[in-house]
Amino acid sequence: MDDYVGVPCLPTGCLLSVDPNSEDRSNASHKEVESSRTGELSPLVEEQRGYNLRPRKDDSVTIARRREQQNQRIKRKEAEILRQEELDEHVRRATSRIREMISKMPKQRDKEDEDLKNRTEIINTDTSGVMEMEKWRPYFLRPDIGLFKTTLKGTSWAVEELALQVAPSVVALQSVTAIREDPFYCSGTIFESCRKTCSIVTVANLVKNCPDKDELAEGLEINVCLQNHQTCIGKLLYHDFYYNVCVVQIESPVHLPKQDFNSNIGVINFDESCSRDVVALGRGKETHTLMVNTGRIVPKSSDFDCEELLVSTCRISKADVGGPLMNFDGDFVGLNYYHHKETPFIPSFIVLKCLQQFKLFRKVVRPWHGLRVRTLFGEGCNQFKKMQKSFCGTTGVIIQKIEEQSSAKTSGLNEGDIMNRVNGVYFSNAAELGGILLDIGTMFMLDCQGVQQLDDSYKMCKFGVRGCEHERTIVVDKPTPSGLNRWPFPKPIIVKKYIEGVLEKEEWYAIES
């Protein structure tokens, strides 16, 4: 019975597949069994023993260890699952909060977008400026008030016709810089024209970073608008911050006429026989139309630092700055600057000497004598007003201040002295003295370049003082420093109004007392 081996019955119709190697495996198995019975080792076991691959027997300790390891794996898996569930819950809650925030954001963003699209910006002012809005005045409006009220004589259509004749030589200029937020607008005069290349003289505020500092602007871009409304790109050639003049060059698509600055014009004699009626010309900011303003030259020094400035009663706007001042004969007598109560101007002979030095030396050279003077008729010398009255009818300049660390300190000159000549040449006002000093500067530069050999006498200024027999000598061995004169200019308050993100309106204002 023990040797009986039962064979399971197969269903009808099924075929038994026979593996050809099954018989060999069966025989091997039977041999192993027989070997175990007889105590002999089978060849397979012998092979396993040769490789030390004995059959593994599990005891109770091994089984317990396996169960412990299995339990630890289960616990780690459960802890990992728990941590993942906590992380998923945290992400779910965070996602829910973010979605809740996002659901609220569109309304806020719409409001912010609406505020950005429809807004008003105020540039170049602070809280105090906003609080003083009642003092704001339109920036480019011609002022109605002034120090003098004069009546012109001989004003007629002939004056307007004369202004129209020189109109093609008067241009509008605009500059933007990398630092200055607002553009600067001014006018200028074409004084040199060769084919289509034109040179324009105007105020140096055009090329400054800010009006109160003598710093050349960075990233300067200049646009020049002609009479026919064509716009050209301007290139800065020369500049001088002492007299606040600069020269801009353009390539014009058409030939433009020039206007000369005559050296014999601009010396003003304030006597009854001299006509002092003048016309100030400029270009408007928006349409660049020709602006014509009439007035008179008055015997008064300007409130600015520059000693050579004279004053007219013409009412000009800030966009007319740098434009020419013309007499009724059509001669250019000066270059206009701005003040809300008067119009100071640089005499034309000073402008001409600056242009000549630009062409010769690429800069303006004026010897520094260390004196701050005012024309004797100047009303700005308040501390010497009584002294001026006692010298009524006397011409010359009065010394207001002697600068420290200058050779004038040891010259014997004193504050309050009245000077009327230098190196034997007489002058009647500070402008004429400035012209003489520019001529000395020209001789100094020509001598340095070897063009003209001179002795050292031109390096000394010998001033004649009223009431003194002997002249006072000052050594002038260095040029006048550039930052000596300040040229203040009102800073615009710009109000920009946007509608639907588009600039709808821009208004310029200024605070002037």
Coordinates of C-alpha atoms in Angstrom, one line a residue:
M1 CA 0.0 0.0 0.0
D2 CA 2.9 2.3 0.8
D3 CA 4.2 2.0 -2.7
Y4 CA 0.8 2.8 -4.3
V5 CA 0.8 6.2 -5.9
G6 CA -2.6 7.6 -6.9
V7 CA -3.0 9.4 -10.2
P8 CA -5.7 11.9 -10.4
C9 CA -8.3 11.3 -13.0
L10 CA -8.5 13.8 -15.8
P11 CA -11.7 15.0 -17.4
T12 CA -12.8 13.3 -20.6
G13 CA -11.3 14.8 -23.7
C14 CA -8.3 16.3 -21.9
L15 CA -4.8 15.4 -23.0
L16 CA -1.9 15.0 -20.7
S17 CA 1.1 16.9 -21.9
V18 CA 4.3 15.2 -21.1
D19 CA 7.5 17.2 -20.5
P20 CA 10.5 15.4 -22.0
N21 CA 12.6 16.5 -19.1
S22 CA 10.1 15.5 -16.5
E23 CA 11.3 11.9 -16.5
D24 CA 14.9 13.0 -15.8
R25 CA 13.8 15.2 -12.9
S26 CA 11.6 12.4 -11.6
N27 CA 14.5 9.9 -11.8
A28 CA 16.8 12.4 -10.0
S29 CA 14.2 12.9 -7.2
H30 CA 13.9 9.1 -6.8
K31 CA 17.6 8.8 -6.6
E32 CA 17.8 11.5 -3.8
V33 CA 15.1 9.6 -1.9
E34 CA 16.9 6.3 -2.3
S35 CA 20.2 8.0 -1.2
S36 CA 18.5 9.3 1.9
R37 CA 17.3 5.9 2.7
T38 CA 20.6 4.2 2.2
G39 CA 22.6 7.0 3.9
E40 CA 24.4 8.0 0.7
L41 CA 24.5 11.5 -0.6
S42 CA 23.1 12.3 -4.0
P43 CA 25.2 14.1 -6.6
L44 CA 23.0 17.3 -6.2
V45 CA 23.7 17.4 -2.5
E46 CA 27.3 16.8 -3.1
E47 CA 27.4 19.8 -5.5
Q48 CA 25.6 22.0 -2.9
R49 CA 28.1 21.0 -0.3
G50 CA 30.9 22.0 -2.6
Y51 CA 29.6 25.5 -2.8
N52 CA 28.5 25.5 0.8
L53 CA 24.9 25.9 -0.2
R54 CA 23.3 23.7 2.4
P55 CA 19.6 23.7 2.8
R56 CA 18.4 26.4 5.2
K57 CA 16.7 25.2 8.4
D58 CA 14.6 27.8 10.4
D59 CA 14.5 27.5 14.1
S60 CA 12.2 29.3 16.6
V61 CA 14.7 32.2 17.2
T62 CA 15.0 32.9 13.5
I63 CA 11.2 32.8 13.1
A64 CA 10.8 35.2 16.0
R65 CA 13.4 37.6 14.6
R66 CA 11.6 37.6 11.3
R67 CA 8.3 38.4 12.8
E68 CA 9.9 41.2 14.8
Q69 CA 11.4 42.7 11.7
Q70 CA 8.2 42.3 9.9
N71 CA 6.3 44.1 12.7
Q72 CA 8.9 47.0 12.6
R73 CA 8.4 47.3 8.8
I74 CA 4.7 47.4 9.3
K75 CA 5.0 50.1 12.0
R76 CA 7.3 52.2 9.8
K77 CA 4.9 51.9 6.9
E78 CA 2.0 52.9 9.1
A79 CA 4.0 55.9 10.5
E80 CA 5.0 57.0 7.0
I81 CA 1.4 56.7 5.9
L82 CA 0.3 58.8 8.9
R83 CA 2.9 61.5 8.1
Q84 CA 1.8 61.5 4.4
E85 CA -1.8 61.9 5.5
E86 CA -0.9 64.8 7.8
L87 CA 1.1 66.5 5.0
D88 CA -1.8 66.0 2.6
E89 CA -4.1 67.6 5.1
H90 CA -1.7 70.5 5.6
V91 CA -1.5 71.0 1.8
R92 CA -5.2 70.7 1.5
R93 CA -5.8 73.4 4.2
A94 CA -3.1 75.7 2.7
T95 CA -4.6 75.2 -0.8
S96 CA -8.0 76.0 0.6
R97 CA -6.7 79.3 2.1
I98 CA -4.8 80.3 -1.1
R99 CA -7.9 79.6 -3.1
E100 CA -9.9 81.7 -0.7
M101 CA -7.4 84.5 -1.0
I102 CA -7.3 84.2 -4.8
S103 CA -11.1 84.4 -4.9
K104 CA -10.9 87.7 -3.1
M105 CA -8.0 89.2 -5.2
P106 CA -9.7 89.9 -8.5
K107 CA -11.9 92.6 -6.9
Q108 CA -8.9 94.2 -5.2
R109 CA -6.9 94.0 -8.4
D110 CA -9.7 95.5 -10.4
K111 CA -9.8 98.4 -8.0
E112 CA -6.0 98.9 -8.1
D113 CA -6.1 98.6 -11.9
E114 CA -8.9 101.1 -12.0
D115 CA -6.9 103.5 -9.7
L116 CA -3.8 103.1 -12.0
K117 CA -5.8 103.7 -15.1
N118 CA -7.6 106.8 -13.7
R119 CA -5.1 108.7 -11.6
T120 CA -3.4 112.1 -11.1
E121 CA 0.3 112.4 -10.6
I122 CA 2.1 115.5 -9.2
I123 CA 5.8 115.7 -9.9
N124 CA 8.4 117.9 -8.3
T125 CA 6.6 118.9 -5.2
D126 CA 6.1 117.7 -1.6
T127 CA 3.4 118.0 1.0
S128 CA 4.1 121.6 1.6
G129 CA 3.9 122.4 -2.1
V130 CA 0.5 120.7 -2.3
M131 CA -0.7 122.7 0.7
E132 CA 0.3 126.0 -1.1
M133 CA -1.7 125.3 -4.3
E134 CA -3.2 128.7 -4.2
K135 CA 0.3 130.1 -5.0
W136 CA 0.6 127.9 -8.1
R137 CA 0.8 129.9 -11.4
P138 CA 0.8 128.5 -14.9
Y139 CA 4.5 127.8 -15.7
F140 CA 4.7 129.1 -19.2
L141 CA 2.4 132.1 -18.7
R142 CA 3.9 135.5 -19.4
P143 CA 4.0 137.3 -16.0
D144 CA 1.8 140.4 -15.7
I145 CA 3.6 142.1 -12.8
G146 CA 6.9 143.8 -12.9
L147 CA 9.1 146.4 -11.3
F148 CA 8.5 149.0 -14.0
K149 CA 5.6 150.2 -16.0
T150 CA 6.7 151.8 -19.2
T151 CA 5.1 153.2 -22.3
L152 CA 6.8 152.4 -25.6
K153 CA 7.3 155.0 -28.2
G154 CA 7.2 154.3 -31.9
T155 CA 5.6 150.9 -31.6
S156 CA 4.0 150.2 -35.0
W157 CA 3.5 147.5 -37.6
A158 CA 7.1 148.2 -38.7
V159 CA 8.4 146.6 -35.4
E160 CA 6.2 143.5 -36.0
E161 CA 7.4 143.3 -39.6
L162 CA 11.0 143.5 -38.4
A163 CA 10.4 140.7 -35.9
L164 CA 8.9 138.5 -38.7
Q165 CA 12.0 139.1 -40.8
V166 CA 14.3 137.6 -38.2
A167 CA 11.7 134.9 -37.2
P168 CA 13.4 132.1 -39.2
S169 CA 16.6 132.5 -37.1
V170 CA 14.7 132.0 -33.8
V171 CA 14.2 128.4 -32.9
A172 CA 12.6 126.4 -30.0
L173 CA 14.8 123.9 -28.1
Q174 CA 13.9 121.0 -25.7
S175 CA 16.3 118.8 -23.7
V176 CA 15.8 115.7 -21.6
T177 CA 18.5 114.1 -19.4
A178 CA 19.0 110.8 -17.7
I179 CA 18.5 112.4 -14.2
R180 CA 16.1 115.3 -14.7
E181 CA 12.5 114.0 -14.7
D182 CA 11.0 117.0 -16.6
P183 CA 12.2 118.4 -20.0
F184 CA 13.6 121.9 -20.2
Y185 CA 12.2 124.3 -22.8
C186 CA 13.9 127.4 -24.2
S187 CA 14.5 129.5 -27.3
G188 CA 17.7 130.2 -29.3
T189 CA 19.2 132.1 -32.2
I190 CA 21.0 130.8 -35.3
F191 CA 24.2 132.8 -35.4
E192 CA 26.1 130.7 -37.9
S193 CA 24.9 128.9 -41.0
C194 CA 27.0 127.0 -43.5
R195 CA 25.0 125.1 -46.1
K196 CA 22.7 123.0 -43.9
T197 CA 24.8 123.0 -40.8
C198 CA 23.6 125.6 -38.3
S199 CA 24.9 126.7 -34.9
I200 CA 22.5 128.0 -32.3
V201 CA 23.3 130.1 -29.1
T202 CA 21.1 129.8 -26.1
V203 CA 21.2 129.4 -22.3
A204 CA 23.3 126.7 -20.7
N205 CA 20.4 125.6 -18.5
L206 CA 19.5 123.5 -21.5
V207 CA 22.4 121.2 -20.8
K208 CA 22.5 121.1 -17.0
N209 CA 21.4 118.3 -14.6
C210 CA 19.6 120.9 -12.6
P211 CA 19.5 124.7 -12.7
D212 CA 21.3 125.3 -9.4
K213 CA 24.4 123.2 -10.1
D214 CA 27.0 123.6 -12.7
E215 CA 27.0 120.0 -13.8
L216 CA 26.8 118.9 -17.4
A217 CA 23.8 116.6 -17.9
E218 CA 24.3 112.9 -18.5
G219 CA 22.4 111.2 -21.3
L220 CA 21.6 114.5 -22.9
E221 CA 19.1 114.6 -25.8
I222 CA 18.3 117.9 -27.5
N223 CA 15.5 118.5 -30.0
V224 CA 15.3 121.7 -32.0
C225 CA 12.1 122.9 -33.6
L226 CA 12.3 125.2 -36.6
Q227 CA 9.9 127.8 -37.9
N228 CA 8.4 125.3 -40.4
H229 CA 7.7 122.9 -37.4
Q230 CA 10.4 120.5 -38.5
T231 CA 12.4 118.9 -35.7
C232 CA 16.1 118.3 -35.8
I233 CA 18.4 116.5 -33.4
G234 CA 20.8 118.9 -31.6
K235 CA 24.4 118.3 -30.6
L236 CA 26.1 120.2 -27.9
L237 CA 29.3 121.9 -29.1
Y238 CA 30.4 124.3 -26.3
H239 CA 29.1 125.5 -23.0
D240 CA 30.1 128.1 -20.3
F241 CA 28.4 128.1 -16.9
Y242 CA 29.9 131.5 -15.8
Y243 CA 27.9 133.4 -18.5
N244 CA 25.4 130.6 -18.8
V245 CA 25.6 130.2 -22.6
C246 CA 26.0 127.2 -24.8
V247 CA 26.2 126.4 -28.5
V248 CA 24.1 123.7 -30.2
Q249 CA 24.7 122.4 -33.7
I250 CA 22.0 120.9 -36.0
E251 CA 21.8 119.5 -39.5
S252 CA 18.9 121.3 -41.0
P253 CA 16.9 119.9 -44.0
V254 CA 16.7 123.4 -45.4
H255 CA 19.0 126.4 -45.4
L256 CA 18.3 128.8 -42.5
P257 CA 19.3 132.5 -42.3
K258 CA 21.6 133.6 -39.5
Q259 CA 21.7 136.7 -37.3
D260 CA 24.9 138.4 -36.4
F261 CA 25.9 139.7 -32.9
N262 CA 27.7 142.9 -33.7
S263 CA 30.5 143.9 -31.3
N264 CA 29.5 147.6 -31.6
I265 CA 25.9 146.9 -30.5
G266 CA 25.0 146.3 -26.9
V267 CA 27.0 149.0 -25.1
I268 CA 24.2 150.9 -23.5
N269 CA 24.5 154.6 -22.7
F270 CA 21.8 155.8 -20.4
D271 CA 21.4 159.3 -21.6
E272 CA 18.4 161.1 -23.1
S273 CA 19.6 160.8 -26.7
C274 CA 19.9 157.0 -26.6
S275 CA 16.8 155.0 -27.6
R276 CA 16.3 152.0 -25.2
D277 CA 13.1 150.5 -26.7
V278 CA 13.6 146.8 -27.3
V279 CA 11.7 143.7 -28.5
A280 CA 12.2 140.2 -26.9
L281 CA 11.7 137.2 -29.2
G282 CA 11.1 133.6 -28.5
R283 CA 9.2 130.4 -29.4
G284 CA 6.2 129.1 -27.5
K285 CA 6.3 125.6 -25.9
E286 CA 3.3 123.9 -27.6
T287 CA 2.9 125.4 -31.1
H288 CA 6.4 127.0 -31.3
T289 CA 4.9 130.2 -32.6
L290 CA 7.0 133.3 -32.6
M291 CA 6.5 135.3 -29.3
V292 CA 7.1 139.0 -29.5
N293 CA 7.2 141.1 -26.3
T294 CA 8.2 144.8 -26.2
G295 CA 9.8 146.8 -23.4
R296 CA 12.6 149.1 -22.5
I297 CA 16.1 148.8 -21.1
V298 CA 16.3 150.3 -17.6
P299 CA 19.3 151.5 -15.6
K300 CA 19.3 148.7 -13.0
S301 CA 21.5 145.7 -12.2
S302 CA 20.0 142.3 -12.1
D303 CA 19.4 140.4 -8.9
F304 CA 21.5 137.5 -10.2
D305 CA 25.2 137.0 -9.4
C306 CA 26.4 137.7 -12.9
E307 CA 27.8 141.3 -12.9
E308 CA 27.5 141.9 -16.6
L309 CA 23.7 141.4 -16.8
L310 CA 21.5 144.3 -17.8
V311 CA 17.7 144.5 -17.3
S312 CA 14.7 145.2 -19.6
T313 CA 11.0 145.5 -18.8
C314 CA 9.9 142.9 -21.4
R315 CA 7.5 140.3 -20.1
I316 CA 8.6 136.9 -21.4
S317 CA 7.6 133.4 -20.5
K318 CA 10.0 130.6 -19.4
A319 CA 10.0 129.1 -22.9
D320 CA 11.3 132.4 -24.3
V321 CA 14.6 132.1 -22.2
G322 CA 17.6 132.1 -24.5
G323 CA 15.9 134.1 -27.2
P324 CA 17.3 137.3 -28.6
L325 CA 16.7 140.9 -27.5
M326 CA 16.4 143.2 -30.5
N327 CA 16.3 147.0 -30.8
F328 CA 13.9 148.8 -33.2
D329 CA 16.6 148.9 -35.8
G330 CA 16.8 145.1 -36.0
D331 CA 20.1 144.8 -34.2
F332 CA 20.5 142.1 -31.5
V333 CA 21.4 143.7 -28.3
G334 CA 21.4 140.7 -25.9
L335 CA 20.4 137.2 -24.9
N336 CA 17.4 137.0 -22.6
Y337 CA 17.1 135.2 -19.2
Y338 CA 14.1 134.9 -16.9
H339 CA 12.9 136.6 -13.8
H340 CA 9.2 136.9 -12.9
K341 CA 9.6 140.7 -12.2
E342 CA 12.0 141.6 -15.0
T343 CA 14.0 140.3 -17.9
P344 CA 17.8 140.2 -17.3
F345 CA 19.9 139.8 -20.4
I346 CA 23.6 139.3 -21.4
P347 CA 24.7 142.1 -23.7
S348 CA 25.4 141.1 -27.3
F349 CA 29.1 142.1 -27.2
I350 CA 29.7 139.7 -24.3
V351 CA 27.9 136.9 -26.2
L352 CA 30.0 137.7 -29.3
K353 CA 33.3 137.5 -27.3
C354 CA 32.2 134.2 -25.8
L355 CA 31.4 132.8 -29.3
Q356 CA 34.8 133.9 -30.6
Q357 CA 36.6 132.2 -27.7
F358 CA 34.5 129.0 -28.2
K359 CA 35.7 128.9 -31.8
L360 CA 39.4 129.6 -30.9
F361 CA 39.8 127.7 -27.6
R362 CA 36.6 125.6 -27.2
K363 CA 36.0 127.4 -23.9
V364 CA 35.6 130.8 -22.4
V365 CA 38.6 132.3 -20.6
R366 CA 38.1 135.3 -18.2
P367 CA 40.9 136.2 -15.8
W368 CA 39.9 136.1 -12.1
H369 CA 40.6 139.3 -10.2
G370 CA 38.9 138.4 -7.0
L371 CA 36.4 141.3 -6.9
R372 CA 32.6 141.2 -6.8
V373 CA 31.3 144.5 -8.3
R374 CA 28.1 146.1 -9.4
T375 CA 27.4 148.9 -11.9
L376 CA 27.2 152.2 -10.0
F377 CA 23.6 152.9 -11.2
G378 CA 22.6 149.4 -9.9
E379 CA 19.7 149.5 -7.5
G380 CA 20.9 146.1 -6.2
C381 CA 23.8 147.6 -4.2
N382 CA 21.6 148.5 -1.2
Q383 CA 24.4 148.7 1.3
F384 CA 26.0 151.4 -0.8
K385 CA 22.8 153.3 -1.8
K386 CA 23.7 156.5 0.2
M387 CA 27.2 156.5 -1.4
Q388 CA 25.7 156.2 -4.9
K389 CA 23.5 159.2 -4.4
S390 CA 26.5 161.3 -3.4
F391 CA 28.2 160.2 -6.7
C392 CA 25.2 160.9 -8.9
G393 CA 26.2 161.1 -12.5
T394 CA 29.5 159.1 -12.0
T395 CA 30.1 156.1 -14.1
G396 CA 32.0 152.9 -13.2
V397 CA 31.5 150.0 -10.8
I398 CA 31.5 149.8 -7.1
I399 CA 33.3 147.0 -5.2
Q400 CA 30.8 145.0 -3.2
K401 CA 33.1 142.2 -2.0
I402 CA 36.7 141.1 -2.1
E403 CA 37.1 137.4 -2.2
E404 CA 39.3 135.7 0.3
Q405 CA 42.5 134.0 -0.9
S406 CA 42.8 136.3 -3.9
S407 CA 45.5 138.7 -4.9
A408 CA 43.0 141.6 -4.6
K409 CA 43.3 141.4 -0.8
T410 CA 46.9 142.8 -1.0
S411 CA 46.2 145.2 -3.8
G412 CA 45.1 148.1 -1.6
L413 CA 41.5 148.0 -2.9
N414 CA 38.6 148.2 -0.4
E415 CA 35.0 147.4 -0.4
G416 CA 33.1 150.5 -1.5
D417 CA 35.8 151.8 -3.9
I418 CA 34.6 153.0 -7.2
M419 CA 36.6 151.9 -10.3
N420 CA 36.3 153.4 -13.7
R421 CA 39.3 152.1 -15.7
V422 CA 41.5 149.0 -16.1
N423 CA 44.9 149.0 -17.8
G424 CA 44.2 152.5 -19.1
V425 CA 40.8 151.6 -20.7
Y426 CA 37.8 153.4 -19.3
F427 CA 34.5 151.6 -18.7
S428 CA 31.1 152.8 -17.5
N429 CA 29.5 149.7 -16.2
A430 CA 30.2 146.1 -15.2
A431 CA 29.3 144.7 -18.6
E432 CA 32.0 146.8 -20.3
L433 CA 34.5 145.7 -17.6
G434 CA 33.6 142.1 -18.4
G435 CA 34.3 142.6 -22.1
I436 CA 37.8 144.0 -21.3
L437 CA 38.5 141.0 -19.1
L438 CA 37.4 138.7 -21.9
D439 CA 39.9 140.4 -24.2
I440 CA 42.6 139.9 -21.7
G441 CA 41.7 136.2 -21.5
T442 CA 42.0 135.9 -25.3
M443 CA 45.5 137.4 -25.2
F444 CA 46.5 135.0 -22.5
M445 CA 45.3 132.0 -24.4
L446 CA 47.0 133.2 -27.7
D447 CA 50.2 133.6 -25.8
C448 CA 49.9 130.1 -24.2
Q449 CA 49.4 128.7 -27.7
G450 CA 52.4 130.6 -29.1
V451 CA 50.2 132.5 -31.6
Q452 CA 51.1 135.9 -30.1
Q453 CA 54.1 136.7 -28.0
L454 CA 53.4 139.2 -25.2
D455 CA 55.1 140.4 -22.1
D456 CA 53.8 139.7 -18.6
S457 CA 52.0 143.0 -18.3
Y458 CA 48.8 141.6 -19.6
K459 CA 48.8 139.2 -16.6
M460 CA 48.2 142.2 -14.3
C461 CA 45.1 144.3 -14.0
K462 CA 45.8 147.9 -13.0
F463 CA 42.5 149.5 -11.7
G464 CA 41.9 153.2 -11.5
V465 CA 40.0 154.2 -8.4
R466 CA 38.0 157.4 -8.1
G467 CA 39.7 159.8 -5.7
C468 CA 43.0 157.9 -5.7
E469 CA 46.0 159.1 -7.6
H470 CA 47.8 155.7 -8.0
E471 CA 46.4 152.6 -9.7
R472 CA 45.8 149.4 -7.8
T473 CA 47.4 146.3 -9.3
I474 CA 46.0 142.8 -9.2
V475 CA 47.8 139.7 -10.5
V476 CA 45.4 137.7 -12.8
D477 CA 47.2 134.4 -13.3
K478 CA 44.1 132.1 -13.3
P479 CA 40.7 132.0 -15.0
T480 CA 37.4 132.8 -13.3
P481 CA 36.0 129.6 -11.7
S482 CA 32.9 128.2 -13.4
G483 CA 30.7 127.9 -10.4
L484 CA 31.0 131.6 -9.3
N485 CA 27.6 132.7 -10.7
R486 CA 24.3 131.0 -9.8
W487 CA 21.5 130.9 -12.4
P488 CA 18.3 129.9 -10.5
F489 CA 15.4 128.8 -12.6
P490 CA 11.9 127.9 -11.3
K491 CA 11.4 124.2 -11.1
P492 CA 8.1 123.1 -12.7
I493 CA 5.3 121.4 -10.7
I494 CA 3.9 118.9 -13.3
V495 CA 0.3 117.6 -12.9
K496 CA -0.5 114.6 -15.1
K497 CA -4.0 113.2 -15.4
Y498 CA -4.6 109.7 -16.7
I499 CA -7.9 108.3 -18.0
E500 CA -8.1 104.6 -18.8
G501 CA -4.3 104.4 -18.6
V502 CA -3.8 107.2 -21.2
L503 CA -2.2 110.5 -20.4
E504 CA -5.2 112.8 -21.0
K505 CA -3.9 116.1 -19.7
E506 CA -0.5 117.6 -18.5
E507 CA -0.3 121.0 -16.7
W508 CA 2.8 122.8 -15.6
Y509 CA 2.8 125.2 -12.6
A510 CA 5.4 127.2 -10.6
I511 CA 5.5 128.9 -7.2
E512 CA 6.8 132.4 -7.6
S513 CA 6.6 135.1 -4.9

